[in-house]
mmCIF file of C-alpha atoms in Angstrom:
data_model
loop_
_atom_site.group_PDB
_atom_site.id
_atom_site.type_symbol
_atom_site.label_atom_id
_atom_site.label_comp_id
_atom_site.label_asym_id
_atom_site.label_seq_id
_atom_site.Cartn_x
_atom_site.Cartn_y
_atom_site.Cartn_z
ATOM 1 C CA UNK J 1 109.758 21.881 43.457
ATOM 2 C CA UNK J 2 112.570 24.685 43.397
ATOM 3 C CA UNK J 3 116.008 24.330 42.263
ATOM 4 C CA UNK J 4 119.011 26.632 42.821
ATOM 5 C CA UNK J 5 122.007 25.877 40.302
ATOM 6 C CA UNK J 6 125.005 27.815 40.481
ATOM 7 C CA UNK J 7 127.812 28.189 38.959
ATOM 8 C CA UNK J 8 131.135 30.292 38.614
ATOM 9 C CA UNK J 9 133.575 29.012 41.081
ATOM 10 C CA UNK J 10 137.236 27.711 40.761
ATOM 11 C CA UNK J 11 140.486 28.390 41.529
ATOM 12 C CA UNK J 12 142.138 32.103 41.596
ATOM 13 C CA UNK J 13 145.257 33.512 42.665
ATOM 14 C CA UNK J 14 145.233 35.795 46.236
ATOM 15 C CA UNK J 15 144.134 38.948 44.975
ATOM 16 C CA UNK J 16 141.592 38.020 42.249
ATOM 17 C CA UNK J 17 138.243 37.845 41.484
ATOM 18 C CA UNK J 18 135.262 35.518 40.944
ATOM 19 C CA UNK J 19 131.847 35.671 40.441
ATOM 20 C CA UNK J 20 129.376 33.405 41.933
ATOM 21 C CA UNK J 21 125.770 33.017 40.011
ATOM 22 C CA UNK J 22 122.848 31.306 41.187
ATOM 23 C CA UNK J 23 119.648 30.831 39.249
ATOM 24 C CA UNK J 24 116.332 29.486 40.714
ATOM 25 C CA UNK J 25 113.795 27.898 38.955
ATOM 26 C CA UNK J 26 110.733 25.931 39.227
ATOM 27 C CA UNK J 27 107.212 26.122 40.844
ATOM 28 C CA UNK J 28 108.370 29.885 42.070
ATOM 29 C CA UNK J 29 105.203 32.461 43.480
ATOM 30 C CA UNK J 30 108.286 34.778 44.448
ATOM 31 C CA UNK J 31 111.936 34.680 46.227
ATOM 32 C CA UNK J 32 112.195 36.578 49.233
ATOM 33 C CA UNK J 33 115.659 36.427 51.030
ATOM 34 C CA UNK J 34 118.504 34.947 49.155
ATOM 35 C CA UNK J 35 121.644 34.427 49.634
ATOM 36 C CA UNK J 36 125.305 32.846 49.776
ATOM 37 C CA UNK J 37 127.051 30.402 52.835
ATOM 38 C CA UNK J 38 130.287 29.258 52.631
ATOM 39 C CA UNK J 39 131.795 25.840 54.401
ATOM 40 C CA UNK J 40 135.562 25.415 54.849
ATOM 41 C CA UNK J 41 136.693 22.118 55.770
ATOM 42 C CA UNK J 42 136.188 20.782 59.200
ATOM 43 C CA UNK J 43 134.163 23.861 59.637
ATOM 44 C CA UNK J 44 130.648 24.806 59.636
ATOM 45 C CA UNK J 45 128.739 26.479 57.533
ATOM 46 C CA UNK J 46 128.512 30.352 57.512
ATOM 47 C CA UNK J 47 126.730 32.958 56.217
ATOM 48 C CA UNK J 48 128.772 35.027 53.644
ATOM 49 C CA UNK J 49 126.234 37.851 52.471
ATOM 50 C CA UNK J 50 122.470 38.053 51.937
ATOM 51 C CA UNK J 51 119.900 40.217 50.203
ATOM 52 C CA UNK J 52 115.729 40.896 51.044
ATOM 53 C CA UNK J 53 113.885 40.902 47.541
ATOM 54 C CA UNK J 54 114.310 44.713 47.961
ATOM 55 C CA UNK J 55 117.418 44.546 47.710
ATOM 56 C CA UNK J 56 118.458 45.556 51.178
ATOM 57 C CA UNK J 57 121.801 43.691 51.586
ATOM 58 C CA UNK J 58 123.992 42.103 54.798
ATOM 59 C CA UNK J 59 127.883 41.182 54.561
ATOM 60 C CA UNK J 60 129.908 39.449 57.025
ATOM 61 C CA UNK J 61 132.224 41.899 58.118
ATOM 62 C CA UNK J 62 134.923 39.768 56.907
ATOM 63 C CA UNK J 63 134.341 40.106 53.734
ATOM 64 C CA UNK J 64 132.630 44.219 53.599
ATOM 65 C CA UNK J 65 134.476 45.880 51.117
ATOM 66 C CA UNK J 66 135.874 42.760 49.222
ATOM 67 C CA UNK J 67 132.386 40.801 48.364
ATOM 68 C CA UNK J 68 128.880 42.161 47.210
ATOM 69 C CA UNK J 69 125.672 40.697 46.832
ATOM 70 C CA UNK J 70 123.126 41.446 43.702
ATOM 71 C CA UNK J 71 120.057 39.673 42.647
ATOM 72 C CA UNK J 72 118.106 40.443 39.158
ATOM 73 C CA UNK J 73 114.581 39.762 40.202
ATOM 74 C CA UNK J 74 113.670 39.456 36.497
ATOM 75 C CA UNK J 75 116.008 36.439 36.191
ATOM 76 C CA UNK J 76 115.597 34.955 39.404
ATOM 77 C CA UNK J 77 119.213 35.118 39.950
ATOM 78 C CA UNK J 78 121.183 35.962 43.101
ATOM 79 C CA UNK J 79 125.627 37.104 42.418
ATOM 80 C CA UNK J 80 128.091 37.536 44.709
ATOM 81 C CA UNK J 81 130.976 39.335 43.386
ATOM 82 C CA UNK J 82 134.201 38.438 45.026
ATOM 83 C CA UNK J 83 136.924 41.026 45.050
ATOM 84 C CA UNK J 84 140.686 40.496 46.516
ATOM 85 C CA UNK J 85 140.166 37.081 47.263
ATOM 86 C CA UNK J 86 142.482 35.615 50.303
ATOM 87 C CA UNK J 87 143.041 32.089 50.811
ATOM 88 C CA UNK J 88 140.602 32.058 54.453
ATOM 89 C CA UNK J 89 138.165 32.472 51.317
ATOM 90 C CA UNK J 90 138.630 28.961 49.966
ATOM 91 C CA UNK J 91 135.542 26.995 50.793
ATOM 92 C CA UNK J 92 132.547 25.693 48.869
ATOM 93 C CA UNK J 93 129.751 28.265 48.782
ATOM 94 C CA UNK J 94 126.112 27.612 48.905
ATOM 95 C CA UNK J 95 122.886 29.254 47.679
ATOM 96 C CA UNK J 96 120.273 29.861 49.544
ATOM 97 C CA UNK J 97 117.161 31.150 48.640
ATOM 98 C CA UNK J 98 113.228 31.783 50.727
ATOM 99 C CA UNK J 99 110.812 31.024 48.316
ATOM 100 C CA UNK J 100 107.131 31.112 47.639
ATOM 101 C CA UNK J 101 105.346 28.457 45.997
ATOM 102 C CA UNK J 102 101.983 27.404 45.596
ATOM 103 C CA UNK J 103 102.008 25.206 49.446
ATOM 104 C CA UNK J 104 103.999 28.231 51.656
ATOM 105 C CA UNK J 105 107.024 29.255 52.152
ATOM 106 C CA UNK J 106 110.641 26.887 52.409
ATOM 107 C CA UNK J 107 114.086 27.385 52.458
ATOM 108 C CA UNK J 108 116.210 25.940 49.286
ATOM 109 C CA UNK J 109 119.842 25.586 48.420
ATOM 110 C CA UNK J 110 122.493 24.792 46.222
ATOM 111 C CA UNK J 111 124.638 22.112 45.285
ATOM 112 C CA UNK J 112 127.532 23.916 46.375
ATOM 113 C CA UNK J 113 130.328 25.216 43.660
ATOM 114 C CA UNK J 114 134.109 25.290 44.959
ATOM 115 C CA UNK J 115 136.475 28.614 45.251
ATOM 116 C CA UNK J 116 139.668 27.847 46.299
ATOM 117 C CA UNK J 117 142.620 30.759 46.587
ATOM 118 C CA UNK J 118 145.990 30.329 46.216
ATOM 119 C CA UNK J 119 148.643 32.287 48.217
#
């Protein structure tokens, strides 16, 4: 079994920063794509940014610019710096990580950690 805990959310004023951390652990071969989603209320949920295990990296284009996506491969940990932070931020954001264990490949997420900006 994998888990995904992360941590780092809360709440910020417009304008400021967070940063989002996400360790895996477990019966792990190797992560391939990881990532972050975000669900507002009443809304589904989206992707935010995502990164191959070489480090090849997608962001929404609301967020280019403002939000970037890093993994450490050594600690099996996926960040998502958050930059200038508007209030159409505020959501709960998800993990999400491919992985490889010892029966194939699955997908895996997070509990889900809350960012909520203030205007």
């Amino acid at each position: 079994q994998v888990q995904l805990v992360e941590s780092g959310g809360g709440l910020v004023q417009a304008g400021g920063s967070l940063r989002l951390s996400c360790a895996a652990s477990g019966n792990i071969f190797r992560l391939n794509n990881m990532g972050w989603y975000r669900q507002a209320p009443g809304k589904q949920r989206d992707v935010v940014a995502t990164i191959t295990n070489g480090g090849i990296t997608y962001h929404v284009d609301s967020v280019k610019g403002r939000f970037t996506i890093s993994r450490d491969n050594t600690k099996n940990t996926v960040y998502l710096q958050m930059n200038s932070l508007k209030p159409e931020d505020t959501a709960v954001y998800y993990c999400y990580a491919n992985v490889r264990t010892g029966i194939g490949n699955n997908d895996y997420w997070g509990q889900g950690t809350q960012v909520t900006v203030s205007s």
